[in-house]
């Protein structure tokens, strides 16, 4: 009996700095309604889906950025999304900026700020939470940059690892679901930690500038999308899983984000792709049994992985210089 779930990437067009959450939530409810009509059982919304990509804006006093964060989920503003999902029996993934009052590693309870995503089940339960681990960009204002990318200023590094949960979704009584956020997709370690927990479906939201804002060197424009798709397709192939990767796209207050949301299968094939940079729903039927081939043959981790050779991956942060070859004496 095949295990098929119909998924949707609910891509969002731009959210301007002045756009209230009521507007972005209403747009997401409309996408959820469209998804319901198309039989979609799990909808993946983008990273930071409720507001503009605010890390492009510098706030001298980081507390000024708190208006971009959610202190409760659901809240009055996001309740319509939860209500609609429950009404349709549709699960969803949502990315948002989270303020949580919890103890830090020293035991001090304080407000902590994360780039967060949640998986919500068909009855409105929060099944899983993830907090972005790989924060790109910088923490201080960078005058060289065309556009700032201040995720290191506004967010702490995620402290939940890369969890996977097996939970009911759609018509299935259990699928193995995990999450990552945006820049995480570029790091194979993130995919492999999920793969080592037998993930079958990765929900991934992103907000990615269409041009290299770092002014750190030439990068041809077409490579922006290529690198995004390459990372996701490789992650799915090498961990025998599906991914639903959903963009927030378009021009936000003059800054352009690319779309090209995709759904990828365990062979690394793109099975659906968005064609606009606006609110757009793409869907696919995912037969989770397609994960079996990879994880019982070429990526049967228990048969083929050699952790004793992988020490550098967790022992080192940055790269070290290699050993210098010396010509043997007398040669
Ligand atoms: N955005 C971008 C991303 O990783 C980036 C930042 C783009 C980093 C291109 C490196 C290269 O897709 C977020 N929000 O992580």
mmCIF file of N, CA and C in Angstrom, residues 7-13 27-35 40 42-47 49 81 92-94 204-206 244-249 261-263 274 278-283:
data_model
loop_
_atom_site.group_PDB
_atom_site.id
_atom_site.type_symbol
_atom_site.label_atom_id
_atom_site.label_comp_id
_atom_site.label_asym_id
_atom_site.label_seq_id
_atom_site.Cartn_x
_atom_site.Cartn_y
_atom_site.Cartn_z
ATOM 1 N N UNK A 7 1.363 17.484 -1.340
ATOM 2 C CA UNK A 7 1.965 18.641 -0.663
ATOM 3 C C UNK A 7 1.889 19.866 -1.569
ATOM 4 N N UNK A 8 2.018 21.046 -0.942
ATOM 5 C CA UNK A 8 2.019 22.285 -1.711
ATOM 6 C C UNK A 8 3.067 23.243 -1.182
ATOM 7 N N UNK A 9 3.743 23.915 -2.104
ATOM 8 C CA UNK A 9 4.617 25.030 -1.720
ATOM 9 C C UNK A 9 3.806 26.292 -1.979
ATOM 10 N N UNK A 10 3.486 27.015 -0.920
ATOM 11 C CA UNK A 10 2.682 28.239 -1.051
ATOM 12 C C UNK A 10 3.632 29.434 -1.057
ATOM 13 N N UNK A 11 4.119 29.719 -2.240
ATOM 14 C CA UNK A 11 5.088 30.822 -2.402
ATOM 15 C C UNK A 11 4.390 32.149 -2.186
ATOM 16 N N UNK A 12 5.090 33.069 -1.511
ATOM 17 C CA UNK A 12 4.545 34.411 -1.314
ATOM 18 C C UNK A 12 5.313 35.397 -2.181
ATOM 19 N N UNK A 13 4.593 36.346 -2.748
ATOM 20 C CA UNK A 13 5.241 37.484 -3.392
ATOM 21 C C UNK A 13 5.757 38.424 -2.308
ATOM 22 N N UNK A 27 -3.410 36.788 2.729
ATOM 23 C CA UNK A 27 -2.860 36.193 1.497
ATOM 24 C C UNK A 27 -2.578 34.704 1.704
ATOM 25 N N UNK A 28 -2.079 34.368 2.893
ATOM 26 C CA UNK A 28 -1.773 32.953 3.151
ATOM 27 C C UNK A 28 -3.058 32.138 3.287
ATOM 28 N N UNK A 29 -4.095 32.726 3.871
ATOM 29 C CA UNK A 29 -5.383 32.013 3.967
ATOM 30 C C UNK A 29 -5.931 31.734 2.568
ATOM 31 N N UNK A 30 -5.765 32.695 1.662
ATOM 32 C CA UNK A 30 -6.249 32.491 0.277
ATOM 33 C C UNK A 30 -5.473 31.346 -0.385
ATOM 34 N N UNK A 31 -4.177 31.287 -0.121
ATOM 35 C CA UNK A 31 -3.375 30.183 -0.684
ATOM 36 C C UNK A 31 -3.801 28.852 -0.064
ATOM 37 N N UNK A 32 -4.149 28.880 1.218
ATOM 38 C CA UNK A 32 -4.588 27.665 1.900
ATOM 39 C C UNK A 32 -5.920 27.175 1.309
ATOM 40 N N UNK A 33 -6.805 28.117 0.998
ATOM 41 C CA UNK A 33 -8.098 27.757 0.381
ATOM 42 C C UNK A 33 -7.863 27.118 -0.992
ATOM 43 N N UNK A 34 -6.956 27.723 -1.753
ATOM 44 C CA UNK A 34 -6.631 27.179 -3.085
ATOM 45 C C UNK A 34 -6.028 25.780 -2.929
ATOM 46 N N UNK A 35 -5.189 25.628 -1.906
ATOM 47 C CA UNK A 35 -4.552 24.323 -1.670
ATOM 48 C C UNK A 35 -5.613 23.278 -1.325
ATOM 49 N N UNK A 40 -4.575 19.429 -1.458
ATOM 50 C CA UNK A 40 -3.284 19.475 -0.757
ATOM 51 C C UNK A 40 -3.482 19.193 0.725
ATOM 52 N N UNK A 42 -0.617 19.104 3.032
ATOM 53 C CA UNK A 42 0.411 19.828 3.803
ATOM 54 C C UNK A 42 0.890 21.009 2.958
ATOM 55 N N UNK A 43 0.773 22.212 3.506
ATOM 56 C CA UNK A 43 1.186 23.440 2.805
ATOM 57 C C UNK A 43 2.434 24.010 3.479
ATOM 58 N N UNK A 44 3.447 24.312 2.674
ATOM 59 C CA UNK A 44 4.689 24.887 3.216
ATOM 60 C C UNK A 44 4.762 26.360 2.837
ATOM 61 N N UNK A 45 4.721 27.243 3.852
ATOM 62 C CA UNK A 45 4.887 28.679 3.624
ATOM 63 C C UNK A 45 6.370 29.039 3.780
ATOM 64 N N UNK A 46 6.766 30.227 3.368
ATOM 65 C CA UNK A 46 8.204 30.596 3.389
ATOM 66 C C UNK A 46 8.761 30.870 4.781
ATOM 67 N N UNK A 47 10.046 31.157 4.812
ATOM 68 C CA UNK A 47 10.764 31.701 5.976
ATOM 69 C C UNK A 47 10.191 33.097 6.265
ATOM 70 N N UNK A 49 7.478 34.452 7.070
ATOM 71 C CA UNK A 49 6.372 34.617 6.112
ATOM 72 C C UNK A 49 5.388 35.718 6.504
ATOM 73 N N UNK A 81 -5.113 31.962 10.177
ATOM 74 C CA UNK A 81 -4.406 30.918 9.426
ATOM 75 C C UNK A 81 -4.629 29.558 10.091
ATOM 76 N N UNK A 92 0.285 22.585 7.960
ATOM 77 C CA UNK A 92 1.098 23.625 7.316
ATOM 78 C C UNK A 92 2.397 23.869 8.064
ATOM 79 N N UNK A 93 3.356 24.433 7.314
ATOM 80 C CA UNK A 93 4.655 24.871 7.844
ATOM 81 C C UNK A 93 4.661 26.387 7.776
ATOM 82 N N UNK A 94 5.125 27.041 8.821
ATOM 83 C CA UNK A 94 5.163 28.509 8.837
ATOM 84 C C UNK A 94 6.504 28.987 9.400
ATOM 85 N N UNK A 204 10.987 23.535 3.991
ATOM 86 C CA UNK A 204 12.079 24.512 3.947
ATOM 87 C C UNK A 204 11.549 25.816 3.376
ATOM 88 N N UNK A 205 11.637 26.902 4.149
ATOM 89 C CA UNK A 205 11.263 28.200 3.590
ATOM 90 C C UNK A 205 12.509 29.037 3.367
ATOM 91 N N UNK A 206 12.457 29.955 2.398
ATOM 92 C CA UNK A 206 13.630 30.828 2.177
ATOM 93 C C UNK A 206 13.231 32.203 1.691
ATOM 94 N N UNK A 244 10.069 20.239 0.230
ATOM 95 C CA UNK A 244 9.193 21.290 -0.285
ATOM 96 C C UNK A 244 9.866 22.603 0.094
ATOM 97 N N UNK A 245 10.378 23.317 -0.892
ATOM 98 C CA UNK A 245 11.185 24.524 -0.645
ATOM 99 C C UNK A 245 10.435 25.739 -1.181
ATOM 100 N N UNK A 246 10.029 26.622 -0.259
ATOM 101 C CA UNK A 246 9.107 27.700 -0.612
ATOM 102 C C UNK A 246 9.727 29.077 -0.394
ATOM 103 N N UNK A 247 9.674 29.884 -1.426
ATOM 104 C CA UNK A 247 10.269 31.223 -1.387
ATOM 105 C C UNK A 247 9.260 32.276 -0.957
ATOM 106 N N UNK A 248 9.809 33.357 -0.356
ATOM 107 C CA UNK A 248 9.109 34.632 -0.409
ATOM 108 C C UNK A 248 9.877 35.367 -1.489
ATOM 109 N N UNK A 249 9.218 35.960 -2.468
ATOM 110 C CA UNK A 249 9.898 36.447 -3.673
ATOM 111 C C UNK A 249 9.408 37.838 -4.042
ATOM 112 N N UNK A 261 10.352 28.495 -6.222
ATOM 113 C CA UNK A 261 10.052 27.446 -5.226
ATOM 114 C C UNK A 261 9.985 26.102 -5.941
ATOM 115 N N UNK A 262 10.405 25.048 -5.255
ATOM 116 C CA UNK A 262 10.412 23.725 -5.889
ATOM 117 C C UNK A 262 9.985 22.638 -4.908
ATOM 118 N N UNK A 263 9.539 21.545 -5.495
ATOM 119 C CA UNK A 263 9.298 20.303 -4.750
ATOM 120 C C UNK A 263 10.212 19.261 -5.370
ATOM 121 N N UNK A 274 7.721 26.822 -9.175
ATOM 122 C CA UNK A 274 6.931 28.036 -9.376
ATOM 123 C C UNK A 274 7.486 28.791 -10.583
ATOM 124 N N UNK A 278 5.455 35.766 -7.343
ATOM 125 C CA UNK A 278 4.317 36.306 -6.589
ATOM 126 C C UNK A 278 3.658 35.177 -5.791
ATOM 127 N N UNK A 279 2.503 35.477 -5.181
ATOM 128 C CA UNK A 279 1.768 34.420 -4.470
ATOM 129 C C UNK A 279 1.417 33.337 -5.492
ATOM 130 N N UNK A 280 1.918 32.126 -5.257
ATOM 131 C CA UNK A 280 1.700 31.043 -6.230
ATOM 132 C C UNK A 280 1.748 29.710 -5.495
ATOM 133 N N UNK A 281 0.827 28.827 -5.821
ATOM 134 C CA UNK A 281 0.805 27.498 -5.211
ATOM 135 C C UNK A 281 1.277 26.461 -6.227
ATOM 136 N N UNK A 282 2.293 25.687 -5.854
ATOM 137 C CA UNK A 282 2.668 24.533 -6.681
ATOM 138 C C UNK A 282 2.433 23.284 -5.839
ATOM 139 N N UNK A 283 2.062 22.188 -6.491
ATOM 140 C CA UNK A 283 1.696 20.979 -5.730
ATOM 141 C C UNK A 283 2.332 19.741 -6.358
#
